[in-house]
Short mmCIF file of C-alpha atoms and ligand atoms in Angstrom, two decimals:
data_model
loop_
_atom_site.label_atom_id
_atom_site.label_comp_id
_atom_site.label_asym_id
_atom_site.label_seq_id
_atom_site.Cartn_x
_atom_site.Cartn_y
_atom_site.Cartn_z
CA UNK A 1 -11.25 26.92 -34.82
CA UNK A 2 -12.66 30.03 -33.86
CA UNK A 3 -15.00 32.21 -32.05
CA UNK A 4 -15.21 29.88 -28.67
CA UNK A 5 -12.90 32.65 -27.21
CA UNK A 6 -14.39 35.51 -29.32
CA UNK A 7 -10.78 35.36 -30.39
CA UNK A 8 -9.08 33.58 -33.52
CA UNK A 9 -6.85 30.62 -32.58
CA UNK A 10 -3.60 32.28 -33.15
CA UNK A 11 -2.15 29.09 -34.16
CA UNK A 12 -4.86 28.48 -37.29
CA UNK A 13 -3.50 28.66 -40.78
CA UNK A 14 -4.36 31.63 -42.86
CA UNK A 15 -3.78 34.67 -40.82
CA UNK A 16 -5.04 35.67 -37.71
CA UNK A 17 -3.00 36.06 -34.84
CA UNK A 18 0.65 34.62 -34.73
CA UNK A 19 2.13 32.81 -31.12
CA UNK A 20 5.44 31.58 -32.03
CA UNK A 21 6.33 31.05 -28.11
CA UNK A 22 3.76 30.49 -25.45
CA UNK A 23 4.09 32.17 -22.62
CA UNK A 24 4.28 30.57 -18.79
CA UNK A 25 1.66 31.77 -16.45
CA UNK A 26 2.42 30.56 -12.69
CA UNK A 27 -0.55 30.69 -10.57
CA UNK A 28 1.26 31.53 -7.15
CA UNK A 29 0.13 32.64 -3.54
CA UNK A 30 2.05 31.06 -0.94
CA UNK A 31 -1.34 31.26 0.88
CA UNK A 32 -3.33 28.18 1.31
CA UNK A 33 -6.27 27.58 -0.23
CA UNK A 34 -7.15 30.74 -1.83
CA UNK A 35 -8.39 28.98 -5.10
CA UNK A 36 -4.84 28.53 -6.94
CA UNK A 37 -5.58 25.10 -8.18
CA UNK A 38 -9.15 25.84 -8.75
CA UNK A 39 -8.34 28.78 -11.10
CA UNK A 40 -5.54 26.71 -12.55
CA UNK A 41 -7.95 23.76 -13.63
CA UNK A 42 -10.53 25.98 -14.97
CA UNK A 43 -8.56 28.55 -16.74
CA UNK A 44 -6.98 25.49 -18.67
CA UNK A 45 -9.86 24.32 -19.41
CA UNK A 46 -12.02 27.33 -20.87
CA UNK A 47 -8.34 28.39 -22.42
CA UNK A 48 -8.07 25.20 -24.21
CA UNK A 49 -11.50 25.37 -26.21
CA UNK A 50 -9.49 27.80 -28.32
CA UNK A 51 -5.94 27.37 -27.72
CA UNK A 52 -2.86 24.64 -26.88
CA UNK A 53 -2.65 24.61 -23.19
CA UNK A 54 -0.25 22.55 -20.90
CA UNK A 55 -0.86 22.59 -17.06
CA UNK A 56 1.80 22.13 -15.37
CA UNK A 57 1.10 20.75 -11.75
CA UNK A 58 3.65 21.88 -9.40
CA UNK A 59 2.28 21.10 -6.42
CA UNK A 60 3.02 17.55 -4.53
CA UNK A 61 -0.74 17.29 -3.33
CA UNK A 62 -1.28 17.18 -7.04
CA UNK A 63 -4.92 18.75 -6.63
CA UNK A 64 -4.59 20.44 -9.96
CA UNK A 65 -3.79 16.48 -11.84
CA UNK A 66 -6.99 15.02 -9.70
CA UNK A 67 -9.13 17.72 -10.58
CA UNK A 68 -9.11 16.17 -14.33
CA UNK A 69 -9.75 12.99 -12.80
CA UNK A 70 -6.07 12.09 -13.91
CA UNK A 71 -4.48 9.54 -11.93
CA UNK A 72 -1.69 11.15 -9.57
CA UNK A 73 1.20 8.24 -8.68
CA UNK A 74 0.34 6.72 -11.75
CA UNK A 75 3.96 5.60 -11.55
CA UNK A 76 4.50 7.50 -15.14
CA UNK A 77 6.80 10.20 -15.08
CA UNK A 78 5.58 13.22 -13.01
CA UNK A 79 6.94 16.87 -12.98
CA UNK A 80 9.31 15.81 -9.94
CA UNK A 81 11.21 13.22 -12.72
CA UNK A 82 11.51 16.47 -14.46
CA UNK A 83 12.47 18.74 -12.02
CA UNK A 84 15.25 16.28 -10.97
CA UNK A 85 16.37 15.93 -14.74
CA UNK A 86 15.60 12.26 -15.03
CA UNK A 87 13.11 13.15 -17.84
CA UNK A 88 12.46 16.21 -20.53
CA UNK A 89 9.62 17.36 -19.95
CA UNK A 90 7.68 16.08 -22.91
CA UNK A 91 8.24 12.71 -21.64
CA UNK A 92 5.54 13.67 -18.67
CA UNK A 93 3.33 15.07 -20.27
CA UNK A 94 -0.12 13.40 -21.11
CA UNK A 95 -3.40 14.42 -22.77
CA UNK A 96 -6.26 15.04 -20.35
CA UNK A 97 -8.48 13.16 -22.88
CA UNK A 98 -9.97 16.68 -23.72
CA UNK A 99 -8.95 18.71 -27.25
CA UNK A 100 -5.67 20.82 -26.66
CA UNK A 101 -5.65 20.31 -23.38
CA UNK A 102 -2.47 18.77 -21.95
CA UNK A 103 -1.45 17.98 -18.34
CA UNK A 104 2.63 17.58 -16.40
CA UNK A 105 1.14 15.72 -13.82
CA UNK A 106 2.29 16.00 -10.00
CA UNK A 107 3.23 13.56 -7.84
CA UNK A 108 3.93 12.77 -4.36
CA UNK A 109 7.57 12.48 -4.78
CA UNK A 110 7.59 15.81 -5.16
CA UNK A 111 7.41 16.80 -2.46
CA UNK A 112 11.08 15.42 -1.35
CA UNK A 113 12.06 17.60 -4.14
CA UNK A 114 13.11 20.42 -2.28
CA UNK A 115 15.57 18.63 0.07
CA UNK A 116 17.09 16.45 -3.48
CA UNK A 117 16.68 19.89 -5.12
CA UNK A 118 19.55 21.31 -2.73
CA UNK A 119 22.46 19.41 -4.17
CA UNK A 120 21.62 19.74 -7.45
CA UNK A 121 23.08 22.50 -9.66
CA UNK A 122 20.62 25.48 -11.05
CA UNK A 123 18.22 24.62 -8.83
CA UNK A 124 15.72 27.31 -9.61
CA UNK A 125 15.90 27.05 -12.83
CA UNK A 126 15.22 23.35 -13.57
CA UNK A 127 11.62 24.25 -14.90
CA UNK A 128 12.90 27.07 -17.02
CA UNK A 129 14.67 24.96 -18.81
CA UNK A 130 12.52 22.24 -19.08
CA UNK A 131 9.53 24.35 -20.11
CA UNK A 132 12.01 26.07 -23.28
CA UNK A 133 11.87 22.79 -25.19
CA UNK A 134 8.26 23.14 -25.14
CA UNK A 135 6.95 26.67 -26.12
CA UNK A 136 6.66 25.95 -29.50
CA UNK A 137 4.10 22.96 -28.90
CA UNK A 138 1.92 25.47 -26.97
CA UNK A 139 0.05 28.71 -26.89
CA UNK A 140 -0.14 28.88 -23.39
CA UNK A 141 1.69 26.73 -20.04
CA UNK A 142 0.22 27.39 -16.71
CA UNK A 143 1.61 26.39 -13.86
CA UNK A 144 -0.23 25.39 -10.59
CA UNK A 145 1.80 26.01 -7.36
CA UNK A 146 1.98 24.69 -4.15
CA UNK A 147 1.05 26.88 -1.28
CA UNK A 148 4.76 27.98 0.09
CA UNK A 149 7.33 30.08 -1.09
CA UNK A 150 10.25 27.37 -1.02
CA UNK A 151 12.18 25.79 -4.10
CA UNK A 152 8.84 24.65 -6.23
CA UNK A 153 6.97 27.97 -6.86
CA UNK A 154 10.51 29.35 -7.03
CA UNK A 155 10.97 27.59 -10.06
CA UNK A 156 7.39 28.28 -11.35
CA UNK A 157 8.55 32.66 -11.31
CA UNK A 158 11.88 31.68 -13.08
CA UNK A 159 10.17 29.75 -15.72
CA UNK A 160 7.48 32.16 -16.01
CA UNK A 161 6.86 35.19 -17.86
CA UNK A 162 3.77 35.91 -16.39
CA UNK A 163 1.83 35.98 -12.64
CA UNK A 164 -1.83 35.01 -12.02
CA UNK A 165 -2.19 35.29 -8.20
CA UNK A 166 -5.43 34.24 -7.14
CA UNK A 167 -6.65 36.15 -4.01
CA UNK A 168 -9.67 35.32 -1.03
CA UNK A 169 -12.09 37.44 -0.46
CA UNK A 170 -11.03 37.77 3.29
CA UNK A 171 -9.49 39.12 6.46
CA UNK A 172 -6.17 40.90 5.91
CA UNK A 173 -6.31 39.43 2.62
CA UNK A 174 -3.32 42.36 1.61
CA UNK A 175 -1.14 41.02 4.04
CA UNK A 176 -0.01 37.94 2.35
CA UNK A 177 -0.19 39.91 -0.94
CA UNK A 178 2.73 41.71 -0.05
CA UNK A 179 5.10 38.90 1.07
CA UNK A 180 4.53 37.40 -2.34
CA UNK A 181 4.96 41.19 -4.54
CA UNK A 182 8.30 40.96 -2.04
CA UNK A 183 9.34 37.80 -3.83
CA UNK A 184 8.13 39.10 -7.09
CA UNK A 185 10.21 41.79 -6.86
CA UNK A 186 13.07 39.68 -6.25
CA UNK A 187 12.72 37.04 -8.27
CA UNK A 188 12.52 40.18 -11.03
CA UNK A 189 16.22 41.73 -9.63
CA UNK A 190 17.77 38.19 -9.51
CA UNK A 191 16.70 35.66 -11.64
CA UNK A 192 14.31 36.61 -14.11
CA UNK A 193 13.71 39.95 -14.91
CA UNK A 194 10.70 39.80 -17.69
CA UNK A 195 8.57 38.30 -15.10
CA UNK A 196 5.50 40.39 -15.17
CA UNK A 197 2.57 40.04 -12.77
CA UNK A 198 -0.02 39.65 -15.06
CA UNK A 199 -3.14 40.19 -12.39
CA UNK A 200 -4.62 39.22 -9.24
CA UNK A 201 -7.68 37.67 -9.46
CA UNK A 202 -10.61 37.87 -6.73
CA UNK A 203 -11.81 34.42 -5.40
CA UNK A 204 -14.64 32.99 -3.11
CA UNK A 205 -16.33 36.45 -3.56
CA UNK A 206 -19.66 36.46 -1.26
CA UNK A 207 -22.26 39.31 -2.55
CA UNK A 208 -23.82 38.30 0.92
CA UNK A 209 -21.15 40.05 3.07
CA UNK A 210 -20.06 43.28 3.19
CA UNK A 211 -16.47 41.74 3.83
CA UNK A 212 -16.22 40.28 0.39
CA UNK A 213 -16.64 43.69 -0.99
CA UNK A 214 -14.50 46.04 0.86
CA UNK A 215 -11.65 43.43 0.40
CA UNK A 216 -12.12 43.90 -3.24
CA UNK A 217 -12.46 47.17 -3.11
CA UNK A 218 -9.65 47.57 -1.30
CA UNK A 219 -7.28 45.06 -3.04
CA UNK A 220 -8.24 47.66 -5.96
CA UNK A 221 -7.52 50.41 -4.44
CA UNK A 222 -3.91 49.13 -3.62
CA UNK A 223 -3.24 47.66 -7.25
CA UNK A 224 -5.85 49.02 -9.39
CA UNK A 225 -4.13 48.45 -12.66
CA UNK A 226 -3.51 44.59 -11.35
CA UNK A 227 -6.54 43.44 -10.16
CA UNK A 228 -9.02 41.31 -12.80
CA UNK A 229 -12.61 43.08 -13.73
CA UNK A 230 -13.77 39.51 -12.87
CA UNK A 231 -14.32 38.10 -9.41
CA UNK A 232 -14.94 34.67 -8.76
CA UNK A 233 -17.95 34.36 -6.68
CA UNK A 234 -18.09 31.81 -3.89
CA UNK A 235 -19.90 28.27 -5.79
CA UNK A 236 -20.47 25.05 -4.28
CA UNK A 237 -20.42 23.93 -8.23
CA UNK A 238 -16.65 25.20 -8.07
CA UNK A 239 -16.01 22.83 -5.18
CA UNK A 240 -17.92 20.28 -6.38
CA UNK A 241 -16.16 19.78 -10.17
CA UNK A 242 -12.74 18.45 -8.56
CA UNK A 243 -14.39 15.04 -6.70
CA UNK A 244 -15.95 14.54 -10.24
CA UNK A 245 -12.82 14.85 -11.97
CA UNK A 246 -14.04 17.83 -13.84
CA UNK A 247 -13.23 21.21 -14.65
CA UNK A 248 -16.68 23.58 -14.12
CA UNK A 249 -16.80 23.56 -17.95
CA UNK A 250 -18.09 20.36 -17.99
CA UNK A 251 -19.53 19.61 -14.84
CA UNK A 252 -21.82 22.70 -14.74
CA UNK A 253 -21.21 25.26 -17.33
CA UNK A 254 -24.37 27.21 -16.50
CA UNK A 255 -23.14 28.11 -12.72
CA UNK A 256 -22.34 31.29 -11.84
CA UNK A 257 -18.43 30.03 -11.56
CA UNK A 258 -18.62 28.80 -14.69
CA UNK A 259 -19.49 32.45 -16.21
CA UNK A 260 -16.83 33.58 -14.10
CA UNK A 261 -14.20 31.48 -14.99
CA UNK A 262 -15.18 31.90 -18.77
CA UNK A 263 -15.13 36.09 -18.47
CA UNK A 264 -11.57 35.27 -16.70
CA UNK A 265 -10.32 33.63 -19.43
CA UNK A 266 -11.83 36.10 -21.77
CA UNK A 267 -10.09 38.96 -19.54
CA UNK A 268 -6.59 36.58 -19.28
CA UNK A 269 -6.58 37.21 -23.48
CA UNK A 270 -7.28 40.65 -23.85
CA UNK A 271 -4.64 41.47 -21.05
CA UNK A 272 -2.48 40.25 -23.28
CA UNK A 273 -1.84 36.39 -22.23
CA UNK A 274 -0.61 36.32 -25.82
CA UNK A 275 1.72 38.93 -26.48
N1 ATP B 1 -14.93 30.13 -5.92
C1 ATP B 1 -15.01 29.09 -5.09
N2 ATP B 1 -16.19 28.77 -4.52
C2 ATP B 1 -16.29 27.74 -3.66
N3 ATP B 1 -15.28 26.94 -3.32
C3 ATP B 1 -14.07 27.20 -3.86
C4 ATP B 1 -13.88 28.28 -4.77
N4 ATP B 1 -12.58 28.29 -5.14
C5 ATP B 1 -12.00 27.27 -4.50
N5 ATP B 1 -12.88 26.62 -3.71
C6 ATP B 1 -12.63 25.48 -2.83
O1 ATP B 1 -11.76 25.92 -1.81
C7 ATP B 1 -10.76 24.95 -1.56
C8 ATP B 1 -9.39 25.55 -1.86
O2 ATP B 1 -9.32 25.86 -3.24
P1 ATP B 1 -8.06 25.48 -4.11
O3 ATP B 1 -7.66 24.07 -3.89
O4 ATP B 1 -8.30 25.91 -5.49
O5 ATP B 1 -7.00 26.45 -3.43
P2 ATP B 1 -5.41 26.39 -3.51
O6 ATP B 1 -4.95 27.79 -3.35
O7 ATP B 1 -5.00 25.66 -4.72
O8 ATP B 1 -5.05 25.52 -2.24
P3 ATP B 1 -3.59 24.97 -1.86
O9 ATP B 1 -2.87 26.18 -1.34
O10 ATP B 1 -3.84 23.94 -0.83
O11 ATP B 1 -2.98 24.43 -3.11
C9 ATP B 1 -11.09 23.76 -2.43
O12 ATP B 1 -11.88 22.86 -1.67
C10 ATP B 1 -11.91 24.36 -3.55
O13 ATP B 1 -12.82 23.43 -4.11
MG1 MG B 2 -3.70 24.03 -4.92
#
């Protein structure tokens, strides 16, 4: 397949480009409901027209799993059986019933995973290690994280190579941005040291209020080398998708988020998702 992306699928035979190892994007902002899972869903989904994608849903609320109209507590093996090393994580892993798009679902349980977590030994790196058997299956794993800095998205930066952090257009919008480039930075002394933030992205973007754009503007100023062309305009189709069980890509591709998600994920490639 090719062209969906404007790109060749790097895994086609007969040239083109060659991904041996996908990389591990973690979407992360310990900020709550700044669009992580939102981005997550629909970046997987406009990915995955071209490419192997596995979402990983780290988050116990499992938004990212219902937002494919997946069942969360299905009682199958979730990413918290993996975490705790009762399964590989191949074994919870399920097709979303869409082409190359695969899903780790969440589950509640996970959410006592952080107190089990404690005893356990490597307990940041469970997903690392768990995601290694993997990378050859895929081009690309995201992973969607919960809203907190604790043991979860912890794992998410160790296993990662790569940072999406999705950012509201809002009030002191830079404040929280710096508590997580704080963790980044550690994470990056301590633990895992090729973890690169790969962008922040710009979401709920209202042309209507001069707000929305001085944030951006200034969110560029501060990181102008990390901050996505593309900014994800505020879309009541965006919040719509999720009760439908649908990424945008299906539920409305002509929207505005749609486009937006679809230049993202054109933008994702050429900043070199797939070095
Ligand atoms: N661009 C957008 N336009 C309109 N609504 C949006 C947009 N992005 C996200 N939303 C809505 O805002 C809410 C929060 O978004 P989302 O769940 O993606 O954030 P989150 O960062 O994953 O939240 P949490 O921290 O709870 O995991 C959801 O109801 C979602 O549908
Ligand atoms: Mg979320």
């Amino acid at each position: 397949m090719s062209g969906v992306l404007g790109l060749d699928t790097p895994t086609s035979s007969g040239g083109g480009l060659q991904v041996s190892r996908a990389n591990v994007v973690a979407v992360a902002n310990q900020k709550g409901g700044v669009g992580k899972t939102t981005t997550a869903v629909n970046l997987s989904a406009y990915l995955a027209l071209g490419l192997r994608v596995l979402l990983i849903d780290l988050d116990p609320q499992a938004n990212a799993t219902s937002s494919l109209g997946l069942e969360r507590d299905s009682g199958a093996p979730s990413t918290y059986e993996v975490l705790i090393g009762q399964v590989p994580l191949s074994e919870a892993t399920i097709s979303s019933g869409r082409p190359r798009l695969d899903v780790a679902p969440a589950s509640r349980a996970l959410a006592g995973a952080q107190v089990e977590l404690v005893d356990l030994p490597d307990r940041e790196q469970r997903l690392r290690a768990a995601v290694g058997a993997m990378r050859d299956r895929y081009d690309v794993m995201l992973v969607d994280c919960p809203p907190s800095l604790g043991i979860l998205t912890l794992n998410a930066l160790v296993a990662a190579d790569l940072v999406l952090a999705p950012v509201q257009c809002e009030y002191l919008a830079l404040e929280g941005v710096g508590q997580l480039m704080e963790t980044l930075e550690l994470v990056r002394a301590t633990l895992n040291p090729r973890l690169e933030l790969l962008g922040m992205v710009m979401t709920m973007y209202d042309p209507r209020t001069r707000l929305s754009s001085q944030v951006v503007d200034e969110v560029r100023r501060h990181f102008p080398r990390r901050t996505f062309e593309t900014v994800i305009p505020r879309s009541v189709r965006l919040s719509e998708a999720p009760s439908h069980g649908k990424p945008v890509l299906e539920y409305e591709p002509t929207s505005r988020g749609a486009g937006a998600y679809a230049d993202l994920a054109q933008e994702l490639l050429q900043r070199g998702l797939l070095r």
